[in-house]
Amino acid sequence: MATNIELRHLRYFIAVAEELHFGHAAERLNISQPPLSQQIQALEANINAKLLERNNRNVCLTPAGQMFLQEAYQVIAQVDAAAIRAARMQQGELGEISIGFTSTTPFMHKVALSLRQFRERYPEVAIHMHQMNTKQQIAPLQTGRIDIGIMRNTLLPDNLKHHLLFRERFVLAVYDGHPLLKYADKGVDLSMLSGYPLVFFERDVGTALYDEIISLLANAGVTPMISQEAGEAMTILGLVAAGLGISIVTESFTRMKLDGVQYLPLVNNPTYSEVWLVKRINRNNSPAANRLTDLLFSNILNEKC
């Protein structure tokens, strides 16, 4: 049986059922009594059931009315809950975010801080983290598999745009007892690295950093002697600690405290590695993703002030 029940019919019925008086219910609803009576009669006709027994003095619920009242409560509660959830979704308090990130991203202080703060403020937003190198993030950003990417500077296709988050200096990671430690106070010039075995990211993993560091060394006239390659930041530092080489890394690496590894400043080196937040052009991200982005930029701005 097809019905055409509107939410206002349910609210009218609930008011009458709770007041058991048409006049009082009409006052509560801020309408006059005759239209209220007509709406209740139309509701009963629509569902083909008598919901109320009424005479000049009394109003009471029929068995069908008692059952319908409970169902009406549930419907109204579900609609109200849906409205609240929709509003919260619009405000970015619900939903989900997919984020691409490089292996060094968790060690970037402001990024890690922003993720933690966002999780504390909006626990009902699901955050899906996908570890990928810079170039691996491009295709998922284009297809929408990930909403935002946190990556190193690289060449982007026309349908992606980047926002600079911050720049990181390069530093030198050496093992305990390395001869270059005597320059810890005044710093190491890149030209001094000639002849020292280096631990590098694998070319296909740390694509952006690999290219940047190779360029740094070339500009300093150094031909790198790569002794080991690794796919993870911690593995690189572990190989350094084992004495298998030294490595040029970014400042975010210094948050990784590993026994046997020390970090030295590089001098006469004006080059930085840029960290980008990348989105697809003409694609509206979810309000939750926008909230996270705003929080991230706010934390970075406050750090600079």
Coordinates of C-alpha atoms in Angstrom, one line a residue:
M1 CA 0.0 0.0 0.0
A2 CA 1.5 3.3 -1.1
T3 CA 1.5 6.1 1.5
N4 CA 2.3 9.8 1.3
I5 CA 3.3 10.6 4.8
E6 CA 5.2 13.8 5.5
L7 CA 7.3 14.5 8.5
R8 CA 5.0 17.3 9.6
H9 CA 2.2 14.7 9.8
L10 CA 4.3 12.6 12.2
R11 CA 5.2 15.7 14.3
Y12 CA 1.5 16.7 14.5
F13 CA 0.5 13.2 15.5
I14 CA 3.2 13.0 18.2
A15 CA 2.1 16.4 19.7
V16 CA -1.5 15.2 19.9
A17 CA -0.5 11.8 21.3
E18 CA 1.6 13.4 24.0
E19 CA -0.8 16.1 24.9
L20 CA -4.0 14.0 24.4
H21 CA -5.7 17.2 23.7
F22 CA -6.1 18.9 20.3
G23 CA -6.2 22.4 21.7
H24 CA -3.1 22.0 23.7
A25 CA -1.3 20.3 20.8
A26 CA -2.3 23.1 18.5
E27 CA -0.9 25.7 20.8
R28 CA 2.4 23.7 21.1
L29 CA 2.6 23.5 17.3
N30 CA 1.7 27.2 16.9
I31 CA -1.2 26.4 14.6
S32 CA -4.9 26.6 14.9
Q33 CA -7.0 23.5 16.0
P34 CA -9.1 22.9 12.9
P35 CA -6.2 22.4 10.5
L36 CA -4.5 20.1 13.1
S37 CA -7.6 17.9 13.3
Q38 CA -7.8 17.8 9.5
Q39 CA -4.2 16.7 9.2
I40 CA -4.6 13.9 11.7
Q41 CA -7.7 12.7 9.8
A42 CA -5.8 12.8 6.6
L43 CA -3.0 10.8 8.2
E44 CA -5.4 8.2 9.4
A45 CA -7.0 8.0 6.0
N46 CA -3.6 7.7 4.3
I47 CA -2.4 4.8 6.4
N48 CA -5.9 3.2 6.6
A49 CA -5.8 3.0 10.4
K50 CA -7.6 4.7 13.3
L51 CA -4.9 6.2 15.6
L52 CA -7.0 8.2 18.0
E53 CA -10.3 7.8 19.8
R54 CA -11.8 11.2 20.5
N55 CA -15.0 12.7 21.7
N56 CA -15.9 16.2 23.0
R57 CA -14.0 15.6 26.2
N58 CA -11.3 13.0 25.8
V59 CA -8.6 11.9 23.3
C60 CA -6.8 8.6 23.7
L61 CA -4.6 6.3 21.6
T62 CA -5.9 3.2 19.9
P63 CA -3.6 0.1 19.9
A64 CA -2.7 1.0 16.3
G65 CA -2.0 4.6 17.5
Q66 CA 0.3 3.3 20.3
M67 CA 2.3 1.3 17.9
F68 CA 2.5 4.1 15.3
L69 CA 3.7 6.5 18.0
Q70 CA 6.7 4.4 18.8
E71 CA 7.5 4.1 15.1
A72 CA 7.0 7.8 14.6
Y73 CA 9.5 8.5 17.4
Q74 CA 12.1 6.4 15.7
V75 CA 11.5 8.0 12.3
I76 CA 11.8 11.5 13.7
A77 CA 14.9 10.5 15.7
Q78 CA 16.5 9.0 12.6
V79 CA 15.8 12.1 10.5
D80 CA 17.1 14.4 13.2
A81 CA 20.2 12.3 13.6
A82 CA 20.7 12.3 9.8
A83 CA 20.4 16.1 9.8
I84 CA 22.9 16.5 12.5
R85 CA 25.4 14.1 10.8
A86 CA 24.9 16.0 7.5
A87 CA 25.7 19.3 9.2
R88 CA 28.8 17.8 10.9
M89 CA 29.9 16.3 7.6
Q90 CA 29.6 19.8 6.0
Q91 CA 31.6 21.2 8.9
G92 CA 34.4 18.6 8.4
E93 CA 33.7 16.8 11.7
L94 CA 32.8 13.5 9.9
G95 CA 34.0 11.8 6.8
E96 CA 37.3 10.4 5.6
I97 CA 40.6 11.6 4.2
S98 CA 43.1 9.7 2.1
I99 CA 46.6 11.1 2.3
G100 CA 49.7 10.1 0.3
F101 CA 53.0 10.6 2.2
T102 CA 56.7 9.9 1.8
S103 CA 58.7 7.8 4.2
T104 CA 60.1 11.0 5.9
T105 CA 56.8 12.7 6.4
P106 CA 56.1 11.2 9.9
F107 CA 59.3 12.8 11.1
M108 CA 58.3 16.3 9.9
H109 CA 57.3 17.9 13.2
K110 CA 54.5 20.2 12.0
V111 CA 52.9 17.5 9.8
A112 CA 53.0 15.0 12.7
L113 CA 51.6 17.6 15.1
S114 CA 48.8 18.5 12.7
L115 CA 47.7 14.9 12.2
R116 CA 47.7 14.3 16.0
Q117 CA 45.7 17.5 16.7
F118 CA 43.2 16.7 13.9
R119 CA 42.7 13.1 15.3
E120 CA 42.1 14.5 18.8
R121 CA 39.6 17.2 17.6
Y122 CA 37.8 15.1 15.0
P123 CA 37.9 11.4 16.1
E124 CA 35.0 10.5 13.8
V125 CA 37.0 11.4 10.7
A126 CA 38.7 8.3 9.2
I127 CA 42.2 9.1 8.1
H128 CA 43.7 6.7 5.5
M129 CA 47.5 7.0 5.1
H130 CA 49.3 5.7 2.0
Q131 CA 53.1 5.6 2.0
M132 CA 54.4 6.4 -1.5
N133 CA 57.4 8.1 -2.9
T134 CA 56.8 11.5 -4.5
K135 CA 56.3 10.2 -8.1
Q136 CA 54.1 7.3 -7.0
Q137 CA 51.6 9.8 -5.5
I138 CA 50.9 11.5 -8.8
A139 CA 48.6 8.9 -10.4
P140 CA 46.4 8.3 -7.3
L141 CA 46.0 12.1 -6.9
Q142 CA 44.8 12.3 -10.5
T143 CA 42.3 9.4 -10.1
G144 CA 41.1 10.6 -6.7
R145 CA 42.3 7.5 -4.8
I146 CA 44.1 10.0 -2.5
D147 CA 42.8 13.5 -1.6
I148 CA 46.0 15.2 -0.8
G149 CA 49.7 14.3 -1.2
I150 CA 52.6 15.4 1.0
M151 CA 55.7 15.1 -1.2
R152 CA 59.0 16.6 -2.2
N153 CA 59.2 19.1 -5.1
T154 CA 58.9 17.5 -8.5
L155 CA 57.5 18.1 -11.9
L156 CA 53.7 17.9 -11.8
P157 CA 51.2 17.3 -14.6
D158 CA 48.9 20.2 -15.5
N159 CA 45.9 18.9 -13.5
L160 CA 47.7 18.9 -10.2
K161 CA 48.7 22.0 -8.1
H162 CA 51.1 22.3 -5.2
H163 CA 51.2 24.5 -2.1
L164 CA 54.6 25.0 -0.4
L165 CA 54.5 23.7 3.2
F166 CA 58.1 24.5 4.1
R167 CA 61.7 24.1 3.1
E168 CA 64.2 21.8 4.8
R169 CA 68.0 22.2 5.0
F170 CA 70.3 19.4 4.2
V171 CA 72.5 17.9 6.9
L172 CA 75.1 15.2 6.9
A173 CA 74.5 11.9 8.9
V174 CA 77.8 10.2 10.0
Y175 CA 78.6 7.3 12.2
D176 CA 80.4 7.6 15.6
G177 CA 84.2 8.0 15.1
H178 CA 83.9 9.3 11.5
P179 CA 86.8 11.7 10.6
L180 CA 84.3 14.5 9.6
L181 CA 83.1 14.7 13.2
K182 CA 86.0 17.1 13.9
Y183 CA 84.1 19.7 11.8
A184 CA 81.0 19.4 13.9
D185 CA 81.3 22.9 15.2
K186 CA 82.0 24.8 12.0
G187 CA 80.2 22.5 9.6
V188 CA 81.1 20.4 6.6
D189 CA 81.5 21.7 3.0
L190 CA 80.0 19.4 0.4
S191 CA 83.4 19.4 -1.5
M192 CA 84.9 17.6 1.5
L193 CA 82.7 14.5 0.8
S194 CA 84.7 13.4 -2.2
G195 CA 86.0 9.8 -1.7
Y196 CA 83.7 9.0 1.2
P197 CA 81.2 6.1 0.7
L198 CA 77.6 7.3 0.7
V199 CA 74.4 5.6 1.7
F200 CA 71.5 6.7 -0.6
F201 CA 67.8 6.2 -1.1
E202 CA 67.2 3.7 -3.9
R203 CA 66.6 5.6 -7.1
D204 CA 63.1 4.3 -7.5
V205 CA 62.0 4.9 -3.9
G206 CA 63.4 8.3 -2.8
T207 CA 63.0 9.8 -6.2
A208 CA 62.9 13.5 -5.4
L209 CA 65.6 13.4 -2.7
Y210 CA 67.8 11.2 -4.8
D211 CA 67.8 13.7 -7.7
E212 CA 68.2 16.7 -5.3
I213 CA 71.3 15.2 -3.5
I214 CA 72.9 14.1 -6.8
S215 CA 72.5 17.7 -8.1
L216 CA 73.9 19.1 -4.8
L217 CA 77.0 16.9 -5.1
A218 CA 77.5 17.7 -8.8
N219 CA 77.3 21.4 -8.1
A220 CA 80.0 20.9 -5.5
G221 CA 82.2 19.0 -8.0
V222 CA 81.8 15.7 -6.1
T223 CA 81.2 12.4 -7.9
P224 CA 79.3 10.3 -5.4
M225 CA 80.7 6.9 -4.4
I226 CA 77.5 5.1 -3.5
S227 CA 78.2 2.1 -1.3
Q228 CA 74.7 1.2 -0.2
E229 CA 71.1 2.0 -1.3
A230 CA 68.0 1.6 0.9
G231 CA 64.3 2.1 0.5
E232 CA 63.4 3.4 4.0
A233 CA 64.7 6.4 6.0
M234 CA 65.4 4.3 9.1
T235 CA 67.3 1.7 7.0
I236 CA 69.5 4.4 5.7
L237 CA 70.4 5.6 9.2
G238 CA 70.9 2.0 10.3
L239 CA 73.4 1.5 7.6
V240 CA 75.1 4.7 8.6
A241 CA 75.2 3.5 12.2
A242 CA 76.8 0.3 11.0
G243 CA 79.6 2.2 9.5
L244 CA 78.8 1.4 5.9
G245 CA 78.8 5.0 4.8
I246 CA 77.6 8.5 5.4
S247 CA 74.4 10.1 4.0
I248 CA 73.1 13.5 3.1
V249 CA 69.6 13.8 4.5
T250 CA 67.1 16.6 5.4
E251 CA 66.5 18.2 8.7
S252 CA 63.4 16.0 9.4
F253 CA 65.8 13.0 9.7
T254 CA 67.4 14.6 12.8
R255 CA 64.2 13.7 14.8
M256 CA 65.3 10.1 14.4
K257 CA 67.6 9.5 17.3
L258 CA 69.6 6.4 16.6
D259 CA 72.6 5.2 18.6
G260 CA 75.8 5.6 16.6
V261 CA 74.5 8.3 14.2
Q262 CA 75.3 12.0 14.5
Y263 CA 74.2 14.9 12.3
L264 CA 76.5 17.6 11.1
P265 CA 75.6 20.9 9.5
L266 CA 76.5 21.5 5.8
V267 CA 78.0 24.9 5.1
N268 CA 78.2 27.0 1.9
N269 CA 75.0 25.2 0.8
P270 CA 72.1 27.5 -0.1
T271 CA 69.9 24.7 -1.4
Y272 CA 66.8 23.5 0.3
S273 CA 64.4 20.6 -0.2
E274 CA 60.8 21.7 -0.6
V275 CA 57.9 19.9 1.0
W276 CA 54.7 20.3 -0.9
L277 CA 51.0 19.7 -0.3
V278 CA 49.5 18.6 -3.6
K279 CA 45.9 18.5 -4.8
R280 CA 44.1 17.9 -8.0
I281 CA 42.9 21.1 -9.8
N282 CA 39.1 21.5 -10.1
R283 CA 38.4 18.8 -7.6
N284 CA 36.6 19.8 -4.5
N285 CA 38.1 18.0 -1.5
S286 CA 35.9 17.0 1.4
P287 CA 35.3 19.5 4.2
A288 CA 37.3 17.2 6.5
A289 CA 40.3 17.3 4.1
N290 CA 40.0 21.1 3.9
R291 CA 40.0 21.3 7.8
L292 CA 43.1 19.2 7.9
T293 CA 44.8 21.4 5.3
D294 CA 43.9 24.6 7.2
L295 CA 45.2 23.2 10.4
L296 CA 48.5 22.2 8.8
F297 CA 49.1 25.6 7.2
S298 CA 48.1 27.3 10.5
N299 CA 50.7 25.3 12.5
I300 CA 53.3 26.0 9.9
L301 CA 52.5 29.8 9.9
N302 CA 52.6 29.9 13.7
E303 CA 56.0 28.2 13.7
K304 CA 57.4 30.9 11.4
C305 CA 56.0 33.8 13.5

